[in-house]
């Protein structure tokens, strides 16, 4: 009896060792490999071996749950077939040379928690369909060529903790829906072409620790509500066109002390009055 149990255990282990991801997931990975010029990667995939051995691919219970190919000389584009990786939780393609647009199909990845395609050459708009990736916690797209507005649908991603979109060519106003992201800790939108105002609703972001908006075209007054945000420890909203009223506390909290660009295109510092209860900022 003991020998039968032993044989059964060995058989089970051998079957487990041979277990492989589904044909659909393997096909999606192979299409991605082709679209991103896998033959030129620094760390290449040996497609004759199990998917679980492929560089940067994480497999759990025979399902592809992660891809991390940072700094691996990926070129080409992102294939829409990535949406066939239904169990994908992490997609990190930081610091490569990918071009083209972010596929609309990315919104079909219901389990995706981290999307990081930063430091590439991806262009076009951030698709509004990204709202379909309802589990998303980190949206990291900085240092690309994204253009157009930040989609209003971003407010549907209620689990977002990190939104890092700096150094792109984003335009338009901050969507009002972004103020509903109660768990947001990091908001980095600097070095874009954003316009419009910053509204008092920013105070709804009670978990926010980092606010980086510098080097845009934002205008109007700086909301006093920023001063009372409980967790905000890093802020830079300078090199915009803000004016009007600020307090000394807000002035010192900003990393560049509220240095703005005036109508003549000159950098100016906003002066504050000593009376913190009615601090009035003026251009020096």
mmCIF file of N, CA and C in Angstrom, residues 134-233:
data_model
loop_
_atom_site.group_PDB
_atom_site.id
_atom_site.type_symbol
_atom_site.label_atom_id
_atom_site.label_comp_id
_atom_site.label_asym_id
_atom_site.label_seq_id
_atom_site.Cartn_x
_atom_site.Cartn_y
_atom_site.Cartn_z
ATOM 1 N N UNK A 134 -10.229 47.329 -13.872
ATOM 2 C CA UNK A 134 -10.790 47.817 -12.609
ATOM 3 C C UNK A 134 -9.916 47.541 -11.382
ATOM 4 N N UNK A 135 -8.954 46.631 -11.494
ATOM 5 C CA UNK A 135 -8.098 46.313 -10.341
ATOM 6 C C UNK A 135 -6.830 47.164 -10.310
ATOM 7 N N UNK A 136 -6.670 48.054 -11.280
ATOM 8 C CA UNK A 136 -5.420 48.797 -11.429
ATOM 9 C C UNK A 136 -5.098 49.642 -10.204
ATOM 10 N N UNK A 137 -3.877 49.473 -9.694
ATOM 11 C CA UNK A 137 -3.393 50.255 -8.557
ATOM 12 C C UNK A 137 -2.307 51.253 -8.965
ATOM 13 N N UNK A 138 -1.525 50.904 -9.976
ATOM 14 C CA UNK A 138 -0.436 51.783 -10.397
ATOM 15 C C UNK A 138 -0.495 51.974 -11.905
ATOM 16 N N UNK A 139 -0.669 53.234 -12.319
ATOM 17 C CA UNK A 139 -0.672 53.608 -13.728
ATOM 18 C C UNK A 139 0.562 54.466 -13.968
ATOM 19 N N UNK A 140 1.583 53.866 -14.584
ATOM 20 C CA UNK A 140 2.894 54.504 -14.694
ATOM 21 C C UNK A 140 3.262 54.595 -16.175
ATOM 22 N N UNK A 141 3.118 55.797 -16.729
ATOM 23 C CA UNK A 141 3.315 56.009 -18.168
ATOM 24 C C UNK A 141 4.305 57.133 -18.451
ATOM 25 N N UNK A 142 5.110 57.525 -17.473
ATOM 26 C CA UNK A 142 5.945 58.708 -17.639
ATOM 27 C C UNK A 142 7.010 58.535 -18.727
ATOM 28 N N UNK A 143 7.477 59.670 -19.223
ATOM 29 C CA UNK A 143 8.537 59.747 -20.237
ATOM 30 C C UNK A 143 8.201 58.930 -21.486
ATOM 31 N N UNK A 144 7.075 59.330 -22.104
ATOM 32 C CA UNK A 144 6.663 58.807 -23.397
ATOM 33 C C UNK A 144 6.223 59.985 -24.256
ATOM 34 N N UNK A 145 5.395 59.725 -25.246
ATOM 35 C CA UNK A 145 4.880 60.786 -26.112
ATOM 36 C C UNK A 145 3.354 60.814 -26.111
ATOM 37 N N UNK A 146 2.754 60.450 -24.991
ATOM 38 C CA UNK A 146 1.298 60.490 -24.904
ATOM 39 C C UNK A 146 0.809 61.923 -25.090
ATOM 40 N N UNK A 147 -0.304 62.078 -25.790
ATOM 41 C CA UNK A 147 -0.868 63.398 -26.045
ATOM 42 C C UNK A 147 -2.367 63.363 -25.764
ATOM 43 N N UNK A 148 -3.005 64.524 -25.917
ATOM 44 C CA UNK A 148 -4.428 64.593 -25.655
ATOM 45 C C UNK A 148 -4.723 64.666 -24.169
ATOM 46 N N UNK A 149 -5.978 64.653 -23.802
ATOM 47 C CA UNK A 149 -6.359 64.821 -22.404
ATOM 48 C C UNK A 149 -6.233 63.540 -21.588
ATOM 49 N N UNK A 150 -6.156 63.713 -20.283
ATOM 50 C CA UNK A 150 -6.280 62.582 -19.369
ATOM 51 C C UNK A 150 -7.751 62.180 -19.393
ATOM 52 N N UNK A 151 -8.079 60.921 -19.680
ATOM 53 C CA UNK A 151 -9.490 60.566 -19.839
ATOM 54 C C UNK A 151 -10.296 60.715 -18.554
ATOM 55 N N UNK A 152 -11.532 61.191 -18.684
ATOM 56 C CA UNK A 152 -12.426 61.310 -17.532
ATOM 57 C C UNK A 152 -12.643 59.961 -16.859
ATOM 58 N N UNK A 153 -12.549 58.905 -17.640
ATOM 59 C CA UNK A 153 -12.830 57.564 -17.116
ATOM 60 C C UNK A 153 -11.831 57.122 -16.059
ATOM 61 N N UNK A 154 -10.750 57.872 -15.868
ATOM 62 C CA UNK A 154 -9.757 57.497 -14.860
ATOM 63 C C UNK A 154 -10.409 57.416 -13.475
ATOM 64 N N UNK A 155 -11.471 58.163 -13.267
ATOM 65 C CA UNK A 155 -12.152 58.149 -11.977
ATOM 66 C C UNK A 155 -12.801 56.815 -11.647
ATOM 67 N N UNK A 156 -12.977 55.953 -12.670
ATOM 68 C CA UNK A 156 -13.575 54.637 -12.442
ATOM 69 C C UNK A 156 -12.577 53.658 -11.843
ATOM 70 N N UNK A 157 -11.301 54.025 -11.877
ATOM 71 C CA UNK A 157 -10.252 53.134 -11.350
ATOM 72 C C UNK A 157 -10.080 53.428 -9.861
ATOM 73 N N UNK A 158 -11.010 52.972 -9.082
ATOM 74 C CA UNK A 158 -11.115 53.372 -7.677
ATOM 75 C C UNK A 158 -10.013 52.794 -6.793
ATOM 76 N N UNK A 159 -9.232 51.861 -7.317
ATOM 77 C CA UNK A 159 -8.136 51.287 -6.520
ATOM 78 C C UNK A 159 -6.800 51.979 -6.772
ATOM 79 N N UNK A 160 -6.791 52.988 -7.625
ATOM 80 C CA UNK A 160 -5.533 53.632 -7.978
ATOM 81 C C UNK A 160 -4.842 54.245 -6.761
ATOM 82 N N UNK A 161 -3.545 53.956 -6.665
ATOM 83 C CA UNK A 161 -2.699 54.546 -5.632
ATOM 84 C C UNK A 161 -1.599 55.409 -6.235
ATOM 85 N N UNK A 162 -1.196 55.090 -7.460
ATOM 86 C CA UNK A 162 -0.113 55.819 -8.133
ATOM 87 C C UNK A 162 -0.557 56.175 -9.547
ATOM 88 N N UNK A 163 -0.490 57.457 -9.869
ATOM 89 C CA UNK A 163 -0.695 57.935 -11.240
ATOM 90 C C UNK A 163 0.528 58.766 -11.599
ATOM 91 N N UNK A 164 1.359 58.229 -12.476
ATOM 92 C CA UNK A 164 2.624 58.873 -12.834
ATOM 93 C C UNK A 164 2.676 59.039 -14.347
ATOM 94 N N UNK A 165 2.364 60.254 -14.804
ATOM 95 C CA UNK A 165 2.228 60.532 -16.243
ATOM 96 C C UNK A 165 3.155 61.659 -16.695
ATOM 97 N N UNK A 166 4.180 61.951 -15.928
ATOM 98 C CA UNK A 166 4.994 63.128 -16.240
ATOM 99 C C UNK A 166 5.844 62.950 -17.501
ATOM 100 N N UNK A 167 6.308 64.084 -18.014
ATOM 101 C CA UNK A 167 7.123 64.124 -19.229
ATOM 102 C C UNK A 167 6.440 63.438 -20.406
ATOM 103 N N UNK A 168 5.236 63.933 -20.710
ATOM 104 C CA UNK A 168 4.530 63.558 -21.922
ATOM 105 C C UNK A 168 4.077 64.840 -22.603
ATOM 106 N N UNK A 169 3.033 64.776 -23.409
ATOM 107 C CA UNK A 169 2.492 65.965 -24.069
ATOM 108 C C UNK A 169 0.977 66.041 -23.832
ATOM 109 N N UNK A 170 0.596 65.736 -22.606
ATOM 110 C CA UNK A 170 -0.819 65.739 -22.257
ATOM 111 C C UNK A 170 -1.369 67.157 -22.217
ATOM 112 N N UNK A 171 -2.585 67.326 -22.680
ATOM 113 C CA UNK A 171 -3.203 68.648 -22.769
ATOM 114 C C UNK A 171 -4.559 68.633 -22.055
ATOM 115 N N UNK A 172 -5.201 69.794 -22.062
ATOM 116 C CA UNK A 172 -6.521 69.896 -21.462
ATOM 117 C C UNK A 172 -6.460 70.092 -19.957
ATOM 118 N N UNK A 173 -7.605 70.004 -19.321
ATOM 119 C CA UNK A 173 -7.711 70.238 -17.896
ATOM 120 C C UNK A 173 -7.611 68.921 -17.117
ATOM 121 N N UNK A 174 -7.331 69.053 -15.835
ATOM 122 C CA UNK A 174 -7.384 67.874 -14.975
ATOM 123 C C UNK A 174 -8.833 67.407 -14.911
ATOM 124 N N UNK A 175 -9.094 66.136 -15.197
ATOM 125 C CA UNK A 175 -10.488 65.678 -15.115
ATOM 126 C C UNK A 175 -10.993 65.742 -13.680
ATOM 127 N N UNK A 176 -12.198 66.229 -13.505
ATOM 128 C CA UNK A 176 -12.761 66.347 -12.162
ATOM 129 C C UNK A 176 -12.843 64.992 -11.468
ATOM 130 N N UNK A 177 -12.953 63.928 -12.261
ATOM 131 C CA UNK A 177 -13.088 62.585 -11.688
ATOM 132 C C UNK A 177 -11.840 62.143 -10.928
ATOM 133 N N UNK A 178 -10.715 62.769 -11.209
ATOM 134 C CA UNK A 178 -9.476 62.366 -10.537
ATOM 135 C C UNK A 178 -9.543 62.663 -9.037
ATOM 136 N N UNK A 179 -10.386 63.634 -8.668
ATOM 137 C CA UNK A 179 -10.508 64.009 -7.260
ATOM 138 C C UNK A 179 -11.297 62.985 -6.440
ATOM 139 N N UNK A 180 -11.846 61.986 -7.122
ATOM 140 C CA UNK A 180 -12.617 60.958 -6.411
ATOM 141 C C UNK A 180 -11.761 59.747 -6.027
ATOM 142 N N UNK A 181 -10.480 59.783 -6.366
ATOM 143 C CA UNK A 181 -9.596 58.644 -6.112
ATOM 144 C C UNK A 181 -9.064 58.728 -4.678
ATOM 145 N N UNK A 182 -9.856 58.288 -3.749
ATOM 146 C CA UNK A 182 -9.574 58.474 -2.322
ATOM 147 C C UNK A 182 -8.304 57.769 -1.857
ATOM 148 N N UNK A 183 -7.879 56.717 -2.561
ATOM 149 C CA UNK A 183 -6.679 55.987 -2.147
ATOM 150 C C UNK A 183 -5.406 56.460 -2.828
ATOM 151 N N UNK A 184 -5.501 57.507 -3.650
ATOM 152 C CA UNK A 184 -4.344 57.974 -4.408
ATOM 153 C C UNK A 184 -3.264 58.533 -3.488
ATOM 154 N N UNK A 185 -2.036 57.989 -3.613
ATOM 155 C CA UNK A 185 -0.899 58.438 -2.804
ATOM 156 C C UNK A 185 0.058 59.309 -3.590
ATOM 157 N N UNK A 186 0.203 59.026 -4.878
ATOM 158 C CA UNK A 186 1.172 59.733 -5.710
ATOM 159 C C UNK A 186 0.487 60.210 -6.989
ATOM 160 N N UNK A 187 0.558 61.519 -7.246
ATOM 161 C CA UNK A 187 0.022 62.105 -8.469
ATOM 162 C C UNK A 187 1.125 62.942 -9.103
ATOM 163 N N UNK A 188 1.681 62.428 -10.193
ATOM 164 C CA UNK A 188 2.801 63.074 -10.881
ATOM 165 C C UNK A 188 2.394 63.379 -12.318
ATOM 166 N N UNK A 189 2.130 64.667 -12.578
ATOM 167 C CA UNK A 189 1.671 65.103 -13.898
ATOM 168 C C UNK A 189 2.568 66.199 -14.457
ATOM 169 N N UNK A 190 3.725 66.392 -13.868
ATOM 170 C CA UNK A 190 4.591 67.496 -14.264
ATOM 171 C C UNK A 190 5.118 67.344 -15.693
ATOM 172 N N UNK A 191 5.559 68.470 -16.235
ATOM 173 C CA UNK A 191 6.172 68.529 -17.562
ATOM 174 C C UNK A 191 5.242 67.983 -18.640
ATOM 175 N N UNK A 192 4.033 68.548 -18.653
ATOM 176 C CA UNK A 192 3.078 68.303 -19.714
ATOM 177 C C UNK A 192 2.588 69.654 -20.224
ATOM 178 N N UNK A 193 1.409 69.698 -20.825
ATOM 179 C CA UNK A 193 0.854 70.947 -21.338
ATOM 180 C C UNK A 193 -0.555 71.148 -20.787
ATOM 181 N N UNK A 194 -0.748 70.785 -19.530
ATOM 182 C CA UNK A 194 -2.062 70.858 -18.902
ATOM 183 C C UNK A 194 -2.457 72.308 -18.622
ATOM 184 N N UNK A 195 -3.741 72.581 -18.767
ATOM 185 C CA UNK A 195 -4.268 73.934 -18.565
ATOM 186 C C UNK A 195 -5.411 73.891 -17.551
ATOM 187 N N UNK A 196 -6.033 75.049 -17.350
ATOM 188 C CA UNK A 196 -7.155 75.119 -16.430
ATOM 189 C C UNK A 196 -6.707 75.303 -14.998
ATOM 190 N N UNK A 197 -7.623 75.110 -14.084
ATOM 191 C CA UNK A 197 -7.351 75.402 -12.682
ATOM 192 C C UNK A 197 -7.264 74.140 -11.839
ATOM 193 N N UNK A 198 -6.794 74.351 -10.635
ATOM 194 C CA UNK A 198 -6.756 73.308 -9.608
ATOM 195 C C UNK A 198 -7.865 73.655 -8.630
ATOM 196 N N UNK A 199 -8.838 72.776 -8.476
ATOM 197 C CA UNK A 199 -10.029 73.124 -7.700
ATOM 198 C C UNK A 199 -9.903 72.683 -6.242
ATOM 199 N N UNK A 200 -10.728 73.259 -5.368
ATOM 200 C CA UNK A 200 -10.690 72.883 -3.947
ATOM 201 C C UNK A 200 -10.962 71.405 -3.700
ATOM 202 N N UNK A 201 -11.560 70.720 -4.680
ATOM 203 C CA UNK A 201 -11.852 69.290 -4.512
ATOM 204 C C UNK A 201 -10.601 68.449 -4.362
ATOM 205 N N UNK A 202 -9.447 69.039 -4.620
ATOM 206 C CA UNK A 202 -8.209 68.290 -4.424
ATOM 207 C C UNK A 202 -8.074 67.816 -2.979
ATOM 208 N N UNK A 203 -8.744 68.505 -2.070
ATOM 209 C CA UNK A 203 -8.711 68.122 -0.654
ATOM 210 C C UNK A 203 -9.358 66.760 -0.419
ATOM 211 N N UNK A 204 -10.137 66.266 -1.412
ATOM 212 C CA UNK A 204 -10.732 64.936 -1.290
ATOM 213 C C UNK A 204 -9.680 63.837 -1.321
ATOM 214 N N UNK A 205 -8.498 64.171 -1.840
ATOM 215 C CA UNK A 205 -7.421 63.179 -1.948
ATOM 216 C C UNK A 205 -6.684 63.108 -0.607
ATOM 217 N N UNK A 206 -7.347 62.582 0.385
ATOM 218 C CA UNK A 206 -6.816 62.603 1.749
ATOM 219 C C UNK A 206 -5.600 61.703 1.937
ATOM 220 N N UNK A 207 -5.397 60.731 1.044
ATOM 221 C CA UNK A 207 -4.242 59.837 1.164
ATOM 222 C C UNK A 207 -3.023 60.361 0.406
ATOM 223 N N UNK A 208 -3.187 61.472 -0.314
ATOM 224 C CA UNK A 208 -2.121 61.949 -1.194
ATOM 225 C C UNK A 208 -0.872 62.351 -0.417
ATOM 226 N N UNK A 209 0.269 61.808 -0.855
ATOM 227 C CA UNK A 209 1.565 62.108 -0.246
ATOM 228 C C UNK A 209 2.436 62.961 -1.165
ATOM 229 N N UNK A 210 2.316 62.744 -2.469
ATOM 230 C CA UNK A 210 3.144 63.459 -3.448
ATOM 231 C C UNK A 210 2.252 64.103 -4.494
ATOM 232 N N UNK A 211 2.409 65.412 -4.690
ATOM 233 C CA UNK A 211 1.683 66.148 -5.713
ATOM 234 C C UNK A 211 2.696 66.897 -6.568
ATOM 235 N N UNK A 212 2.838 66.491 -7.805
ATOM 236 C CA UNK A 212 3.811 67.105 -8.706
ATOM 237 C C UNK A 212 3.108 67.572 -9.975
ATOM 238 N N UNK A 213 2.980 68.872 -10.102
ATOM 239 C CA UNK A 213 2.297 69.475 -11.251
ATOM 240 C C UNK A 213 3.166 70.511 -11.956
ATOM 241 N N UNK A 214 4.421 70.655 -11.554
ATOM 242 C CA UNK A 214 5.231 71.752 -12.083
ATOM 243 C C UNK A 214 5.433 71.642 -13.595
ATOM 244 N N UNK A 215 5.722 72.787 -14.196
ATOM 245 C CA UNK A 215 5.995 72.857 -15.633
ATOM 246 C C UNK A 215 4.787 72.453 -16.466
ATOM 247 N N UNK A 216 3.659 73.117 -16.191
ATOM 248 C CA UNK A 216 2.462 73.001 -17.012
ATOM 249 C C UNK A 216 1.953 74.410 -17.295
ATOM 250 N N UNK A 217 0.670 74.534 -17.599
ATOM 251 C CA UNK A 217 0.085 75.857 -17.882
ATOM 252 C C UNK A 217 -1.145 76.101 -17.009
ATOM 253 N N UNK A 218 -1.139 75.525 -15.837
ATOM 254 C CA UNK A 218 -2.261 75.665 -14.923
ATOM 255 C C UNK A 218 -2.346 77.099 -14.411
ATOM 256 N N UNK A 219 -3.556 77.586 -14.187
ATOM 257 C CA UNK A 219 -3.718 78.987 -13.785
ATOM 258 C C UNK A 219 -4.764 79.118 -12.681
ATOM 259 N N UNK A 220 -5.096 80.358 -12.362
ATOM 260 C CA UNK A 220 -6.049 80.614 -11.303
ATOM 261 C C UNK A 220 -5.362 80.598 -9.940
ATOM 262 N N UNK A 221 -6.150 80.586 -8.900
ATOM 263 C CA UNK A 221 -5.586 80.611 -7.552
ATOM 264 C C UNK A 221 -5.238 79.213 -7.075
ATOM 265 N N UNK A 222 -4.300 79.170 -6.137
ATOM 266 C CA UNK A 222 -3.919 77.902 -5.512
ATOM 267 C C UNK A 222 -4.900 77.636 -4.376
ATOM 268 N N UNK A 223 -5.614 76.509 -4.406
ATOM 269 C CA UNK A 223 -6.618 76.257 -3.362
ATOM 270 C C UNK A 223 -6.008 76.204 -1.961
ATOM 271 N N UNK A 224 -6.591 76.949 -1.044
ATOM 272 C CA UNK A 224 -6.119 76.928 0.343
ATOM 273 C C UNK A 224 -6.254 75.541 0.961
ATOM 274 N N UNK A 225 -7.157 74.738 0.417
ATOM 275 C CA UNK A 225 -7.408 73.411 0.960
ATOM 276 C C UNK A 225 -6.165 72.532 0.951
ATOM 277 N N UNK A 226 -5.193 72.842 0.086
ATOM 278 C CA UNK A 226 -3.951 72.069 0.038
ATOM 279 C C UNK A 226 -3.240 72.085 1.384
ATOM 280 N N UNK A 227 -3.328 73.224 2.050
ATOM 281 C CA UNK A 227 -2.621 73.393 3.319
ATOM 282 C C UNK A 227 -3.045 72.369 4.359
ATOM 283 N N UNK A 228 -4.289 71.947 4.307
ATOM 284 C CA UNK A 228 -4.826 71.050 5.334
ATOM 285 C C UNK A 228 -4.759 69.576 4.942
ATOM 286 N N UNK A 229 -4.196 69.254 3.787
ATOM 287 C CA UNK A 229 -4.136 67.848 3.365
ATOM 288 C C UNK A 229 -3.213 67.083 4.309
ATOM 289 N N UNK A 230 -3.726 66.069 4.992
ATOM 290 C CA UNK A 230 -3.010 65.486 6.134
ATOM 291 C C UNK A 230 -1.741 64.722 5.813
ATOM 292 N N UNK A 231 -1.652 64.128 4.628
ATOM 293 C CA UNK A 231 -0.510 63.263 4.326
ATOM 294 C C UNK A 231 0.430 63.829 3.265
ATOM 295 N N UNK A 232 0.137 65.033 2.789
ATOM 296 C CA UNK A 232 0.951 65.610 1.718
ATOM 297 C C UNK A 232 2.312 66.054 2.255
ATOM 298 N N UNK A 233 3.364 65.375 1.806
ATOM 299 C CA UNK A 233 4.719 65.670 2.281
ATOM 300 C C UNK A 233 5.645 66.163 1.171
#
